[in-house]
Structures are given as structure tokens and as C-alpha cells.
mmCIF file of C-alpha atoms in Angstrom:
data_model
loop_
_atom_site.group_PDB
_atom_site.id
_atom_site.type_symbol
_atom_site.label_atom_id
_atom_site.label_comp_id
_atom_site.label_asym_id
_atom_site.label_seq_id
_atom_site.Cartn_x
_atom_site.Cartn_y
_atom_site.Cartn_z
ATOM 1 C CA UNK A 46 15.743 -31.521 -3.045
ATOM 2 C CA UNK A 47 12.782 -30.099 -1.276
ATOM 3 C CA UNK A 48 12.874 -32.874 1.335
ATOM 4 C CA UNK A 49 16.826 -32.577 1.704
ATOM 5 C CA UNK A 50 15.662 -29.084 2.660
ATOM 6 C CA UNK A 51 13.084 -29.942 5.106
ATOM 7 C CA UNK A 52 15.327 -32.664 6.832
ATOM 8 C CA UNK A 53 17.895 -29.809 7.185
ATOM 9 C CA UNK A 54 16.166 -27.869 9.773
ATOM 10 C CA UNK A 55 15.660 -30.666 12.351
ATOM 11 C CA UNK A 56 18.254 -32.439 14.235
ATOM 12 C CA UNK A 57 19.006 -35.865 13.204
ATOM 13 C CA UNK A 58 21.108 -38.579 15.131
ATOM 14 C CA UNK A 59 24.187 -38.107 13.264
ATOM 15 C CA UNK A 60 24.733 -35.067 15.767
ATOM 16 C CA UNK A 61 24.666 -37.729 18.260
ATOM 17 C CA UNK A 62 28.681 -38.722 18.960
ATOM 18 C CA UNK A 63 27.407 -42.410 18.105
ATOM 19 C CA UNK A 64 25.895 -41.061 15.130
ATOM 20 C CA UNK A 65 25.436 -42.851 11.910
ATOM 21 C CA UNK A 66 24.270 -43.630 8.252
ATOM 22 C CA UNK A 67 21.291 -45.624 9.007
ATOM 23 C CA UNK A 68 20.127 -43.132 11.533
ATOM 24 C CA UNK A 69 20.006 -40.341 8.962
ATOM 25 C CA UNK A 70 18.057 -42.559 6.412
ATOM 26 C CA UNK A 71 15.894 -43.034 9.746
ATOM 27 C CA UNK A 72 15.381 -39.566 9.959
ATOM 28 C CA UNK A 73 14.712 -38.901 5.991
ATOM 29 C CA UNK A 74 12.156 -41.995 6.145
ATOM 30 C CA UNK A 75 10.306 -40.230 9.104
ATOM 31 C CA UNK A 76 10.209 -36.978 7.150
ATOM 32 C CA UNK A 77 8.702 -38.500 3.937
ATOM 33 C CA UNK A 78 6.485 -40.508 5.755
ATOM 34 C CA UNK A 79 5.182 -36.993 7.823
ATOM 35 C CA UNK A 80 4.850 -35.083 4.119
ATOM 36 C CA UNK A 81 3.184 -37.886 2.513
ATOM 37 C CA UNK A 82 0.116 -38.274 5.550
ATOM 38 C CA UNK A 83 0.398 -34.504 5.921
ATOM 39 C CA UNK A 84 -0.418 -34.065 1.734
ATOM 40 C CA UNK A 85 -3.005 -36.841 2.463
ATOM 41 C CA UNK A 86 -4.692 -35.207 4.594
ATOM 42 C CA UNK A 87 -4.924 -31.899 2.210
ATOM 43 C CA UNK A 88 -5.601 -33.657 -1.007
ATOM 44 C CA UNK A 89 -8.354 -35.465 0.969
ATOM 45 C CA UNK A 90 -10.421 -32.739 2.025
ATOM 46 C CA UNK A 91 -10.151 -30.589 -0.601
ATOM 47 C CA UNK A 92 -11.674 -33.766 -2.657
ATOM 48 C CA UNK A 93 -14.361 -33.661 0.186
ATOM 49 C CA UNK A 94 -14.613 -29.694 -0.043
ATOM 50 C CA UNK A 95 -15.123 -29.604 -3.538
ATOM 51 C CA UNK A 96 -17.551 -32.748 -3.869
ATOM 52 C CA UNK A 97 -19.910 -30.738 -1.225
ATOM 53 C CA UNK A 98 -20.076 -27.673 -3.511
ATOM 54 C CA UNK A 99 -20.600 -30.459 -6.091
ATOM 55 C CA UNK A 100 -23.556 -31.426 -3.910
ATOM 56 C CA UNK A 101 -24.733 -28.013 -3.065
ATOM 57 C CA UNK A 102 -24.899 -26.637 -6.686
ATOM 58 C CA UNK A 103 -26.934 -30.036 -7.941
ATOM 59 C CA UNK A 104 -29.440 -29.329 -5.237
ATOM 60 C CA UNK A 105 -30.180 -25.916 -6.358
ATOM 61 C CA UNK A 106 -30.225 -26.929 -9.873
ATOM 62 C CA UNK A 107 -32.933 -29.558 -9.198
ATOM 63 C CA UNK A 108 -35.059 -27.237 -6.990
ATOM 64 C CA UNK A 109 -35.118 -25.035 -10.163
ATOM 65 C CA UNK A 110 -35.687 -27.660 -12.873
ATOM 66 C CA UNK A 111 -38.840 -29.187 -10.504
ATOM 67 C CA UNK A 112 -40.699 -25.256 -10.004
ATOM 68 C CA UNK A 113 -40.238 -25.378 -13.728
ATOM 69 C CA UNK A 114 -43.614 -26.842 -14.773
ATOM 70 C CA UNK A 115 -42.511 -30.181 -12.958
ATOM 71 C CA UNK A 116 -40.116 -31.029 -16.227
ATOM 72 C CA UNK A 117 -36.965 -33.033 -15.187
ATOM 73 C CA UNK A 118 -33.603 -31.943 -16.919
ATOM 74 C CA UNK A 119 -30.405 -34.415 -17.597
ATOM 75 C CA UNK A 120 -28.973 -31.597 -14.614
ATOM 76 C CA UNK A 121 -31.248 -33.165 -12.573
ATOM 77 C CA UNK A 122 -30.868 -36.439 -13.215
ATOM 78 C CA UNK A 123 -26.917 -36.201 -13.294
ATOM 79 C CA UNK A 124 -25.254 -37.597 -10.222
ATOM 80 C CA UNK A 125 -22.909 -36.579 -7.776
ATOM 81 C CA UNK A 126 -19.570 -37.439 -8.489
ATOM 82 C CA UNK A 127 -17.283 -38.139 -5.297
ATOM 83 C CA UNK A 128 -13.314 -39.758 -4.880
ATOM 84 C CA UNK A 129 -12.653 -42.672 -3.800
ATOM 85 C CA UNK A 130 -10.045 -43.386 -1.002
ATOM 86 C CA UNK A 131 -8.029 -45.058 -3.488
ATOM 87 C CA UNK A 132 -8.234 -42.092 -5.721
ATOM 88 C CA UNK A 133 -7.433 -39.565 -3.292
ATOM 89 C CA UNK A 134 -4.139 -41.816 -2.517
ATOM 90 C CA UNK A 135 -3.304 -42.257 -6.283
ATOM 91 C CA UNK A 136 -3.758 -38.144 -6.240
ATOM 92 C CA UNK A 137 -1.640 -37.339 -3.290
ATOM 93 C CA UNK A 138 1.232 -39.872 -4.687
ATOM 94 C CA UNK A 139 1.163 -37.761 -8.001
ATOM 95 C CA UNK A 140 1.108 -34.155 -6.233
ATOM 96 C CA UNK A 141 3.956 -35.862 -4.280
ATOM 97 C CA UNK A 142 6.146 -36.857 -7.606
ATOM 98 C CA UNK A 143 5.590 -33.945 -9.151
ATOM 99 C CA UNK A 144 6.201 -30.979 -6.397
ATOM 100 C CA UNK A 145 9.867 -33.209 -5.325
ATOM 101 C CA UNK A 146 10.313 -34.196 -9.034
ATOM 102 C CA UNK A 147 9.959 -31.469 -11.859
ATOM 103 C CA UNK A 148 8.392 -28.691 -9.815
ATOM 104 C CA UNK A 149 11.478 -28.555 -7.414
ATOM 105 C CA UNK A 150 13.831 -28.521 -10.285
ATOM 106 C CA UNK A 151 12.005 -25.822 -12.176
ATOM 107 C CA UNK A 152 11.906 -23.336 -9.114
ATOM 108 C CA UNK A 153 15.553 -24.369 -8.301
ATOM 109 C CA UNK A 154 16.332 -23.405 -12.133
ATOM 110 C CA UNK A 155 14.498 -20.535 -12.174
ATOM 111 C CA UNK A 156 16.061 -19.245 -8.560
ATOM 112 C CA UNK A 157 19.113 -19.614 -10.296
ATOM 113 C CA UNK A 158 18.675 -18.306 -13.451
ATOM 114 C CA UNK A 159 18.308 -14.641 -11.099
ATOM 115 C CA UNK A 160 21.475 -15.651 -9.433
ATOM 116 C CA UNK A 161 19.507 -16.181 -6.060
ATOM 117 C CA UNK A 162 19.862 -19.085 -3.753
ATOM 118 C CA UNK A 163 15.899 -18.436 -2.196
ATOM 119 C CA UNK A 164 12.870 -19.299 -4.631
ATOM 120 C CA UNK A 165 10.234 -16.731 -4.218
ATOM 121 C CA UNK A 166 7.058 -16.315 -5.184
ATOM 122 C CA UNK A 167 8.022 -14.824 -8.932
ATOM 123 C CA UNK A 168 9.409 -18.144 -9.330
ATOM 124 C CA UNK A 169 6.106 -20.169 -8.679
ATOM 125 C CA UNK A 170 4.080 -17.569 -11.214
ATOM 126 C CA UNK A 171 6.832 -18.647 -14.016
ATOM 127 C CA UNK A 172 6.126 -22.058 -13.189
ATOM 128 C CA UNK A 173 2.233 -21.468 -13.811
ATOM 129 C CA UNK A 174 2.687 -19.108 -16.528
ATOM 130 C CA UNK A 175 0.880 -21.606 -18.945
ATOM 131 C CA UNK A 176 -1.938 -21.988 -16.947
ATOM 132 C CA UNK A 177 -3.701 -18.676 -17.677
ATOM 133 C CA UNK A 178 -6.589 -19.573 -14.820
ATOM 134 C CA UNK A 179 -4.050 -20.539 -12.304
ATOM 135 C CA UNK A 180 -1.803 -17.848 -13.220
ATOM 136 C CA UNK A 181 -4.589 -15.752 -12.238
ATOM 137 C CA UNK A 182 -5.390 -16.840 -8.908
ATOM 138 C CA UNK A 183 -1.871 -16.963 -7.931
ATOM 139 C CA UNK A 184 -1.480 -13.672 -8.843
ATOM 140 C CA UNK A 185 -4.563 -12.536 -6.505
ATOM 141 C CA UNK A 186 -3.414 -14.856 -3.735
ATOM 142 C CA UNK A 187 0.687 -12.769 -4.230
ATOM 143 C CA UNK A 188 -0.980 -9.324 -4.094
ATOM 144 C CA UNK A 189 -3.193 -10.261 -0.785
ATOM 145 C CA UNK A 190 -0.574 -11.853 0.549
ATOM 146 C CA UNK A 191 1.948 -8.190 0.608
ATOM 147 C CA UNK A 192 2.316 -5.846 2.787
ATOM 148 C CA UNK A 193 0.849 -2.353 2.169
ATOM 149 C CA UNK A 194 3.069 0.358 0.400
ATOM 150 C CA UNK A 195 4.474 3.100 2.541
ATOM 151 C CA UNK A 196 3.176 6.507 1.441
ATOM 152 C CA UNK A 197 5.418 8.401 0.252
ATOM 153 C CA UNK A 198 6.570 11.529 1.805
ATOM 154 C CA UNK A 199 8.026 12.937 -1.562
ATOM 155 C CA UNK A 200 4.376 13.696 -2.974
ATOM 156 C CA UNK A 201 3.569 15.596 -0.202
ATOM 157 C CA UNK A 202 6.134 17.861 0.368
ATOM 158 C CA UNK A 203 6.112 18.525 -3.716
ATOM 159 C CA UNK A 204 2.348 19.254 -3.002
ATOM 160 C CA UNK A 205 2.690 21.521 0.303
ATOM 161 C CA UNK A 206 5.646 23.146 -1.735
ATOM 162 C CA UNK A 207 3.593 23.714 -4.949
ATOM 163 C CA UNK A 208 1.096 25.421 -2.538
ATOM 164 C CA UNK A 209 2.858 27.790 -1.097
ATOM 165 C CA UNK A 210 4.542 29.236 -4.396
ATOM 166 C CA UNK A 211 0.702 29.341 -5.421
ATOM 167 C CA UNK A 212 0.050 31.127 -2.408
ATOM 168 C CA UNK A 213 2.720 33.542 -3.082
ATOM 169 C CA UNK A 214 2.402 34.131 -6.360
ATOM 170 C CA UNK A 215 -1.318 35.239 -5.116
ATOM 171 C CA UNK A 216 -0.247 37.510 -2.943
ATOM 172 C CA UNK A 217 2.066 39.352 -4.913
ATOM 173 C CA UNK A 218 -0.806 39.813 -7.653
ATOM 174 C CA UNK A 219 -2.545 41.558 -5.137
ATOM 175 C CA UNK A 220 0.024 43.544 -4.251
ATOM 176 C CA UNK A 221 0.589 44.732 -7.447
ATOM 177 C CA UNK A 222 -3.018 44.895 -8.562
ATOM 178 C CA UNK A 223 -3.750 47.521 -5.252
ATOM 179 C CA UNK A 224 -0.633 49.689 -6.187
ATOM 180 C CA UNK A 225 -1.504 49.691 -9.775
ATOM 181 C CA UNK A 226 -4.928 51.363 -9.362
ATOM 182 C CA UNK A 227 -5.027 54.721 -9.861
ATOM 183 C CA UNK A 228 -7.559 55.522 -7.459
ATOM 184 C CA UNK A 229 -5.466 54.327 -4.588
ATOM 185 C CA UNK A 230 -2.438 56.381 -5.709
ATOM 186 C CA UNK A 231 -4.748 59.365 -6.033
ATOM 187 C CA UNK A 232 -5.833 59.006 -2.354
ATOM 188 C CA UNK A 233 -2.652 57.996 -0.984
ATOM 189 C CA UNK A 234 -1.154 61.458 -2.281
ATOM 190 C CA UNK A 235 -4.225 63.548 -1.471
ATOM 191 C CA UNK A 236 -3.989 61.557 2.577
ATOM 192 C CA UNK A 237 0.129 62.745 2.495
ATOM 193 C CA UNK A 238 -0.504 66.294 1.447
ATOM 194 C CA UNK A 239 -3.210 66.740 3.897
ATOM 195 C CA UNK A 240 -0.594 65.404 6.491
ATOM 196 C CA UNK A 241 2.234 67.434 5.729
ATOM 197 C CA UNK A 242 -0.241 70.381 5.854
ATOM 198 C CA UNK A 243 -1.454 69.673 9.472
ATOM 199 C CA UNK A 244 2.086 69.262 10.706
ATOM 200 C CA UNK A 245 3.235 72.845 9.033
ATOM 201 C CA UNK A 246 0.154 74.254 11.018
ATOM 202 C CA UNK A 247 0.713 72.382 13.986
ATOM 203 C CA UNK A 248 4.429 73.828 13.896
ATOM 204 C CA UNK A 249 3.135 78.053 13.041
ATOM 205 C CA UNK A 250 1.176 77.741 16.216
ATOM 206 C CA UNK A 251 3.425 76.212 18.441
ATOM 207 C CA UNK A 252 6.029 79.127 16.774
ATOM 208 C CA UNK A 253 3.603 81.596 18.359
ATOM 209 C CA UNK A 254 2.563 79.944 21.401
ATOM 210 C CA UNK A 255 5.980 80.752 22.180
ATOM 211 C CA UNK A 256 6.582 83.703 21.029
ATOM 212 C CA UNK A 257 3.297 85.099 23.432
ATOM 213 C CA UNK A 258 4.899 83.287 26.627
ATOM 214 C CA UNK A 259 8.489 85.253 26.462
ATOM 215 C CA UNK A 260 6.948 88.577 25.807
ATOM 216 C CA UNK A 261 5.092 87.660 28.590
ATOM 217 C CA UNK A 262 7.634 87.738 31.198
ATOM 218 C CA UNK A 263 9.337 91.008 29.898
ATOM 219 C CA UNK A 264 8.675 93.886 31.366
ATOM 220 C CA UNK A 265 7.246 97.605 30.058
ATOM 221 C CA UNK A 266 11.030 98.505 29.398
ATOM 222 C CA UNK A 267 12.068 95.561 27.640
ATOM 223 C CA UNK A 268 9.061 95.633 25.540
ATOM 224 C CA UNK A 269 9.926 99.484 24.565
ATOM 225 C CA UNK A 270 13.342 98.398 23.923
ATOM 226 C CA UNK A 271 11.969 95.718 21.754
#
């Protein structure tokens, strides 16, 4: 199924107006061929990758187990083990079986079981789900492997908004605290009296002002007539 898939998105010779039968089996030959050297090529140098770690670790090992009173361990004595080129072919042909074989159908089953037609990566953890330690890593590699999550602009305005009732609700305890005390009513009376007392006298001597100017201008009749 996977390599129907695969053959799908090139063009094969059956486009062609002369197209045919054997030139599709042409093309699907070609294909294999291409995914069998290309999962070669992987299975080989991960076998290579992992026998130099191999390699690496032993080393170390043996450095310790000599600068240990010159005693020899069976760690140190153990030898490297390395794969064959037959090996790494007999490897590759399983990985090959089983990814078309019974890993295809599982994903495919699974894809459908969520009524979806694309096999994600949900799919693939299913498939591992028995293997705790590869269940694990493919879990690690899925969560590097996402995008970042948005922040959310709902938090914040709920927090700007929760701060500015708080603010509020501050303000108006001040508010009331100041007009509660009864040393600020006491002065705020005493400051109105002594206001509306300087007006009244401000008015009496602007009454008299007045009066002084018009008897001013009369003369010694009208002021004995007055």
C-alpha cells in the first residue's frame, strides 16, 4: 500500500498515449528498487553509527579497568561487535517486509478506525504503544517536532480586567476612608464657615463703599433734605 502511494505521485508511462501495463510494472519495479537501496543505505549506517559508540564506550571502559591497579576486567577483554554486509542486507529486507507488510496495515486500520483517510503521527504512537522505550522516544521526537502554542489573548485581558476592578475597588476605599474621618469633616465645615463669613464681610463693605460715593456727589441741600 505504502509503495502504491509513493508510485502515485510520479508520472508513469501509462500517461503516455502509447501507454501500457508493462510500463507501469516498469515504473513500480524502479520505485521498489529506489526504497530498497535508499533503506540500505539507512540501515547501513546506523549499524556503522552505533558500532562506533560500541567502539567508543569499550575504549573508555578499558582506559578505566588498566588505571585500576593494572587488573584486566571481562569489559576489557570483550570485543567489539560489528554487522556484516550480509547482515545489514538481511536487516534492511526485514525493515522492508515489515513497514509495507503489517506496519502499513496497522496505520491504515488505525487511520480508519478515526474515520480519516491521512495517518498521522497518533497513529504511529498506537503502533508502538507496547514498546514502552520506543513509545517514549517517539513521544519526545512528536513534541519537538510541533509548532509552538499561540498565547492566548483570553488570559490577558481576564488579567488586565481583574486589575482594573482591583484598582477601583482601591480607590473607592479611599474615598470612603477620607470622607469617613471625622477630622476631615470637622475641617471641611470649619474652612466653609470661615468662607461664607469673608464673603458676608466682603459684601457690608462694598454696601458702604457705596453708600460714601453717592453722598458724595450730593450737595449741602440734598444732604439737609436727606
Amino acid at each position: 500500500q505504502i509503495i502504491n502511494m509513493y508510485a502515485a505521485s510520479f508520472p508513469s508511462s501509462s500517461d503516455h498515449e502509447d501507454g501500457s501495463s508493462s510500463d507501469d510494472s516498469e515504473v513500480d519495479e524502479t520505485l521498489v528498487r529506489e526504497l530498497r537501496e535508499s533503506l540500505h543505505f539507512c540501515v547501513g549506517k546506523i549499524c556503522r553509527a552505533e558500532e562506533l559508540a560500541a567502539a567508543r564506550d569499550g575504549d573508555a571502559n578499558k582506559d578505566d579497568d588498566e588505571s585500576d591497579n593494572g587488573m584486566t576486567t571481562s569489559i576489557s577483554k570483550k570485543t567489539d561487535t560489528v554487522m556484516s554486509k550480509e547482515a545489514i542486507s538481511a536487516l534492511t529486507e526485514l525493515a522492508y517486509h515489515y513497514s509495507t507488510s503489517s506496519l502499513a496495515n496497522d496505520l491504515c486500520a488505525f487511520s480508519n478506525h478515526a474515520n480519516r483517510r491521512t495517518v498521522k503521527a497518533d497513529d504511529v504512537l498506537l503502533v508502538a504503544r507496547k514498546e514502552k522505550h520506543i513509545l517514549a522516544e517517539l513521544k519526545r521526537k512528536v513534541a519537538a517536532s510541533q509548532p509552538p502554542a499561540e498565547p492566548s489573548n483570553k488570559g490577558g485581558n481576564s488579567t488586565a480586567k481583574a486589575a482594573a476592578v482591583g484598582s477601583k475597588k482601591k480607590k473607592n476605599t479611599n474615598n470612603t476612608k477620607k470622607t469617613s474621618n471625622p477630622l476631615f469633616n470637622s475641617n471641611k465645615k470649619k474652612a466653609a464657615k470661615s468662607k461664607s463669613k469673608s464673603m458676608m464681610l466682603d459684601s457690608s463693605s462694598s454696601s458702604s463703599s457705596s453708600d460714601s460715593d453717592s453722598d458724595a456727589g450730593l450737595g449741602p441741600m440734598e444732604k439737609i433734605r436727606q
